[in-house]
């Protein structure tokens, strides 16, 4: 967030939301560096396997977002993606009753559209990637670690 705020103050993008797709290169690079460093720390630090799987799932989602943003020129909602990833991983770890938290994902998606930062398609795709890649990535990474 510090990288994004600093860039916004310097005028590199319009605000801390980085609504212009081209301006997302530096924030994405900062995110992937941060997640990779986190993955390295939890792996080398002997953190529970669930933490390693969560960091790996986050990286998987971020890589997909970068590919979609720059390859397909489509601005995906990272807010929706992270919210959906969080809910699906909580449901995997603590049980399906936590899928009721999906209402929070709906609220996040609604707010992004209401603020006119994203279209409905952008938040739906973000949420779907969070559920599918986040959940699948978490399970796939966790299975061999356990």
PDB file of C-alpha atoms in Angstrom:
ATOM      1  CA  UNK A   1       0.000   0.000   0.000  1.00  0.00           C
ATOM      2  CA  UNK A   2       2.937   2.316   0.704  1.00  0.00           C
ATOM      3  CA  UNK A   3       4.127   1.929  -2.905  1.00  0.00           C
ATOM      4  CA  UNK A   4       0.665   2.755  -4.219  1.00  0.00           C
ATOM      5  CA  UNK A   5       0.182   5.777  -1.941  1.00  0.00           C
ATOM      6  CA  UNK A   6       3.650   7.109  -2.763  1.00  0.00           C
ATOM      7  CA  UNK A   7       3.033   6.752  -6.510  1.00  0.00           C
ATOM      8  CA  UNK A   8      -0.340   8.477  -6.245  1.00  0.00           C
ATOM      9  CA  UNK A   9       1.223  11.418  -4.380  1.00  0.00           C
ATOM     10  CA  UNK A  10       3.880  11.699  -7.101  1.00  0.00           C
ATOM     11  CA  UNK A  11       1.192  11.712  -9.788  1.00  0.00           C
ATOM     12  CA  UNK A  12       2.166   8.366 -11.346  1.00  0.00           C
ATOM     13  CA  UNK A  13      -1.494   7.359 -11.308  1.00  0.00           C
ATOM     14  CA  UNK A  14      -4.769   9.072 -10.622  1.00  0.00           C
ATOM     15  CA  UNK A  15      -5.366   7.861  -7.044  1.00  0.00           C
ATOM     16  CA  UNK A  16      -4.583   5.076  -4.607  1.00  0.00           C
ATOM     17  CA  UNK A  17      -7.099   2.939  -6.542  1.00  0.00           C
ATOM     18  CA  UNK A  18      -4.858   2.967  -9.666  1.00  0.00           C
ATOM     19  CA  UNK A  19      -7.836   2.971 -12.008  1.00  0.00           C
ATOM     20  CA  UNK A  20      -5.722   3.264 -15.148  1.00  0.00           C
ATOM     21  CA  UNK A  21      -4.679  -0.250 -16.164  1.00  0.00           C
ATOM     22  CA  UNK A  22      -1.283   0.851 -17.472  1.00  0.00           C
ATOM     23  CA  UNK A  23      -0.426   2.300 -14.073  1.00  0.00           C
ATOM     24  CA  UNK A  24      -0.788  -1.077 -12.403  1.00  0.00           C
ATOM     25  CA  UNK A  25       2.660  -2.370 -13.459  1.00  0.00           C
ATOM     26  CA  UNK A  26       4.493  -1.010 -10.416  1.00  0.00           C
ATOM     27  CA  UNK A  27       1.784  -1.930  -7.867  1.00  0.00           C
ATOM     28  CA  UNK A  28       1.590  -5.460  -9.315  1.00  0.00           C
ATOM     29  CA  UNK A  29       5.382  -5.777  -9.138  1.00  0.00           C
ATOM     30  CA  UNK A  30       5.302  -4.594  -5.517  1.00  0.00           C
ATOM     31  CA  UNK A  31       2.523  -7.081  -4.705  1.00  0.00           C
ATOM     32  CA  UNK A  32       4.267 -10.053  -6.279  1.00  0.00           C
ATOM     33  CA  UNK A  33       7.541  -9.121  -4.559  1.00  0.00           C
ATOM     34  CA  UNK A  34       5.771  -8.807  -1.217  1.00  0.00           C
ATOM     35  CA  UNK A  35       3.905 -12.098  -1.623  1.00  0.00           C
ATOM     36  CA  UNK A  36       7.042 -13.919  -2.771  1.00  0.00           C
ATOM     37  CA  UNK A  37       8.964 -12.554   0.225  1.00  0.00           C
ATOM     38  CA  UNK A  38       6.128 -13.633   2.505  1.00  0.00           C
ATOM     39  CA  UNK A  39       6.113 -17.105   0.977  1.00  0.00           C
ATOM     40  CA  UNK A  40       9.862 -17.369   1.476  1.00  0.00           C
ATOM     41  CA  UNK A  41       9.584 -16.231   5.102  1.00  0.00           C
ATOM     42  CA  UNK A  42       6.787 -18.656   6.011  1.00  0.00           C
ATOM     43  CA  UNK A  43       8.550 -21.514   4.224  1.00  0.00           C
ATOM     44  CA  UNK A  44      11.974 -20.923   5.759  1.00  0.00           C
ATOM     45  CA  UNK A  45      10.482 -19.977   9.115  1.00  0.00           C
ATOM     46  CA  UNK A  46       8.685 -23.284   9.462  1.00  0.00           C
ATOM     47  CA  UNK A  47       5.222 -21.746   9.573  1.00  0.00           C
ATOM     48  CA  UNK A  48       2.218 -24.070   9.444  1.00  0.00           C
ATOM     49  CA  UNK A  49       1.626 -25.571   6.003  1.00  0.00           C
ATOM     50  CA  UNK A  50      -1.677 -23.716   5.786  1.00  0.00           C
ATOM     51  CA  UNK A  51       0.209 -20.404   5.725  1.00  0.00           C
ATOM     52  CA  UNK A  52       2.457 -21.615   2.915  1.00  0.00           C
ATOM     53  CA  UNK A  53      -0.581 -22.768   0.947  1.00  0.00           C
ATOM     54  CA  UNK A  54      -2.362 -19.445   1.519  1.00  0.00           C
ATOM     55  CA  UNK A  55       0.639 -17.436   0.312  1.00  0.00           C
ATOM     56  CA  UNK A  56       0.976 -19.727  -2.711  1.00  0.00           C
ATOM     57  CA  UNK A  57      -2.714 -19.372  -3.557  1.00  0.00           C
ATOM     58  CA  UNK A  58      -2.352 -15.595  -3.324  1.00  0.00           C
ATOM     59  CA  UNK A  59       0.574 -15.658  -5.739  1.00  0.00           C
ATOM     60  CA  UNK A  60      -1.379 -17.881  -8.138  1.00  0.00           C
ATOM     61  CA  UNK A  61      -4.299 -15.423  -8.117  1.00  0.00           C
ATOM     62  CA  UNK A  62      -1.980 -12.465  -8.594  1.00  0.00           C
ATOM     63  CA  UNK A  63      -0.229 -14.072 -11.569  1.00  0.00           C
ATOM     64  CA  UNK A  64      -3.614 -14.749 -13.186  1.00  0.00           C
ATOM     65  CA  UNK A  65      -4.637 -11.136 -12.550  1.00  0.00           C
ATOM     66  CA  UNK A  66      -1.465  -9.834 -14.153  1.00  0.00           C
ATOM     67  CA  UNK A  67      -2.005 -12.062 -17.196  1.00  0.00           C
ATOM     68  CA  UNK A  68      -5.611 -10.913 -17.570  1.00  0.00           C
ATOM     69  CA  UNK A  69      -4.831  -7.234 -16.964  1.00  0.00           C
ATOM     70  CA  UNK A  70      -1.973  -6.977 -19.424  1.00  0.00           C
ATOM     71  CA  UNK A  71      -2.602  -9.913 -21.768  1.00  0.00           C
ATOM     72  CA  UNK A  72      -6.328  -9.465 -22.282  1.00  0.00           C
ATOM     73  CA  UNK A  73      -6.410  -5.731 -21.436  1.00  0.00           C
ATOM     74  CA  UNK A  74      -9.182  -6.315 -18.913  1.00  0.00           C
ATOM     75  CA  UNK A  75      -9.148  -4.576 -15.521  1.00  0.00           C
ATOM     76  CA  UNK A  76      -9.986  -7.278 -12.985  1.00  0.00           C
ATOM     77  CA  UNK A  77     -11.201  -6.408  -9.474  1.00  0.00           C
ATOM     78  CA  UNK A  78      -8.488  -7.340  -7.009  1.00  0.00           C
ATOM     79  CA  UNK A  79     -10.772  -6.364  -4.118  1.00  0.00           C
ATOM     80  CA  UNK A  80     -13.358  -8.936  -5.220  1.00  0.00           C
ATOM     81  CA  UNK A  81     -10.665 -11.535  -5.837  1.00  0.00           C
ATOM     82  CA  UNK A  82      -9.056 -11.216  -2.410  1.00  0.00           C
ATOM     83  CA  UNK A  83     -12.422 -11.173  -0.620  1.00  0.00           C
ATOM     84  CA  UNK A  84     -13.525 -14.342  -2.423  1.00  0.00           C
ATOM     85  CA  UNK A  85     -10.162 -16.033  -1.805  1.00  0.00           C
ATOM     86  CA  UNK A  86     -10.436 -15.270   1.922  1.00  0.00           C
ATOM     87  CA  UNK A  87     -13.963 -16.661   2.206  1.00  0.00           C
ATOM     88  CA  UNK A  88     -13.264 -19.857   0.275  1.00  0.00           C
ATOM     89  CA  UNK A  89     -10.069 -20.599   2.232  1.00  0.00           C
ATOM     90  CA  UNK A  90     -11.874 -19.975   5.530  1.00  0.00           C
ATOM     91  CA  UNK A  91     -14.579 -22.416   4.404  1.00  0.00           C
ATOM     92  CA  UNK A  92     -11.980 -25.021   3.429  1.00  0.00           C
ATOM     93  CA  UNK A  93     -10.176 -24.710   6.760  1.00  0.00           C
ATOM     94  CA  UNK A  94     -13.083 -24.238   9.167  1.00  0.00           C
ATOM     95  CA  UNK A  95     -16.065 -25.731   7.374  1.00  0.00           C
ATOM     96  CA  UNK A  96     -18.693 -24.888   4.777  1.00  0.00           C
ATOM     97  CA  UNK A  97     -20.813 -22.857   7.203  1.00  0.00           C
ATOM     98  CA  UNK A  98     -18.316 -20.049   6.627  1.00  0.00           C
ATOM     99  CA  UNK A  99     -19.493 -19.837   3.025  1.00  0.00           C
ATOM    100  CA  UNK A 100     -22.187 -17.643   4.561  1.00  0.00           C
ATOM    101  CA  UNK A 101     -19.475 -14.995   4.627  1.00  0.00           C
ATOM    102  CA  UNK A 102     -19.965 -14.890   0.861  1.00  0.00           C
ATOM    103  CA  UNK A 103     -22.363 -12.030   1.544  1.00  0.00           C
ATOM    104  CA  UNK A 104     -19.254  -9.968   2.328  1.00  0.00           C
ATOM    105  CA  UNK A 105     -17.907 -10.756  -1.140  1.00  0.00           C
ATOM    106  CA  UNK A 106     -21.188  -9.582  -2.639  1.00  0.00           C
ATOM    107  CA  UNK A 107     -20.912  -6.327  -0.670  1.00  0.00           C
ATOM    108  CA  UNK A 108     -17.341  -5.793  -1.852  1.00  0.00           C
ATOM    109  CA  UNK A 109     -18.404  -6.404  -5.459  1.00  0.00           C
ATOM    110  CA  UNK A 110     -21.384  -4.091  -5.120  1.00  0.00           C
ATOM    111  CA  UNK A 111     -19.237  -1.327  -3.645  1.00  0.00           C
ATOM    112  CA  UNK A 112     -16.655  -1.523  -6.447  1.00  0.00           C
ATOM    113  CA  UNK A 113     -19.414  -1.172  -9.059  1.00  0.00           C
ATOM    114  CA  UNK A 114     -21.253   1.515  -7.061  1.00  0.00           C
ATOM    115  CA  UNK A 115     -18.033   3.550  -6.820  1.00  0.00           C
ATOM    116  CA  UNK A 116     -17.676   3.119 -10.589  1.00  0.00           C
ATOM    117  CA  UNK A 117     -14.199   1.668 -10.133  1.00  0.00           C
ATOM    118  CA  UNK A 118     -15.248  -1.557 -11.891  1.00  0.00           C
ATOM    119  CA  UNK A 119     -17.934  -2.997 -14.111  1.00  0.00           C
ATOM    120  CA  UNK A 120     -20.077  -5.922 -13.059  1.00  0.00           C
ATOM    121  CA  UNK A 121     -18.041  -8.204 -15.333  1.00  0.00           C
ATOM    122  CA  UNK A 122     -14.783  -7.096 -13.698  1.00  0.00           C
ATOM    123  CA  UNK A 123     -15.974  -7.841 -10.161  1.00  0.00           C
ATOM    124  CA  UNK A 124     -17.594 -11.133 -11.154  1.00  0.00           C
ATOM    125  CA  UNK A 125     -14.402 -12.314 -12.846  1.00  0.00           C
ATOM    126  CA  UNK A 126     -12.348 -11.185  -9.849  1.00  0.00           C
ATOM    127  CA  UNK A 127     -14.585 -13.083  -7.432  1.00  0.00           C
ATOM    128  CA  UNK A 128     -14.602 -16.196  -9.629  1.00  0.00           C
ATOM    129  CA  UNK A 129     -10.817 -16.207  -9.835  1.00  0.00           C
ATOM    130  CA  UNK A 130     -10.599 -15.802  -6.073  1.00  0.00           C
ATOM    131  CA  UNK A 131     -12.892 -18.779  -5.528  1.00  0.00           C
ATOM    132  CA  UNK A 132     -11.547 -21.051  -8.250  1.00  0.00           C
ATOM    133  CA  UNK A 133      -7.837 -20.273  -8.307  1.00  0.00           C
ATOM    134  CA  UNK A 134      -7.664 -19.364  -4.636  1.00  0.00           C
ATOM    135  CA  UNK A 135      -9.528 -22.427  -3.424  1.00  0.00           C
ATOM    136  CA  UNK A 136      -7.996 -24.816  -5.947  1.00  0.00           C
ATOM    137  CA  UNK A 137      -4.544 -23.328  -5.408  1.00  0.00           C
ATOM    138  CA  UNK A 138      -4.840 -23.577  -1.630  1.00  0.00           C
ATOM    139  CA  UNK A 139      -5.963 -27.216  -1.752  1.00  0.00           C
ATOM    140  CA  UNK A 140      -3.417 -28.197  -4.409  1.00  0.00           C
ATOM    141  CA  UNK A 141      -0.504 -26.613  -2.570  1.00  0.00           C
ATOM    142  CA  UNK A 142      -1.603 -27.834   0.877  1.00  0.00           C
ATOM    143  CA  UNK A 143      -2.150 -31.486  -0.071  1.00  0.00           C
ATOM    144  CA  UNK A 144       1.521 -32.432  -0.700  1.00  0.00           C
ATOM    145  CA  UNK A 145       2.694 -30.361   2.289  1.00  0.00           C
ATOM    146  CA  UNK A 146       0.483 -32.161   4.803  1.00  0.00           C
TER     147      UNK A 146
END
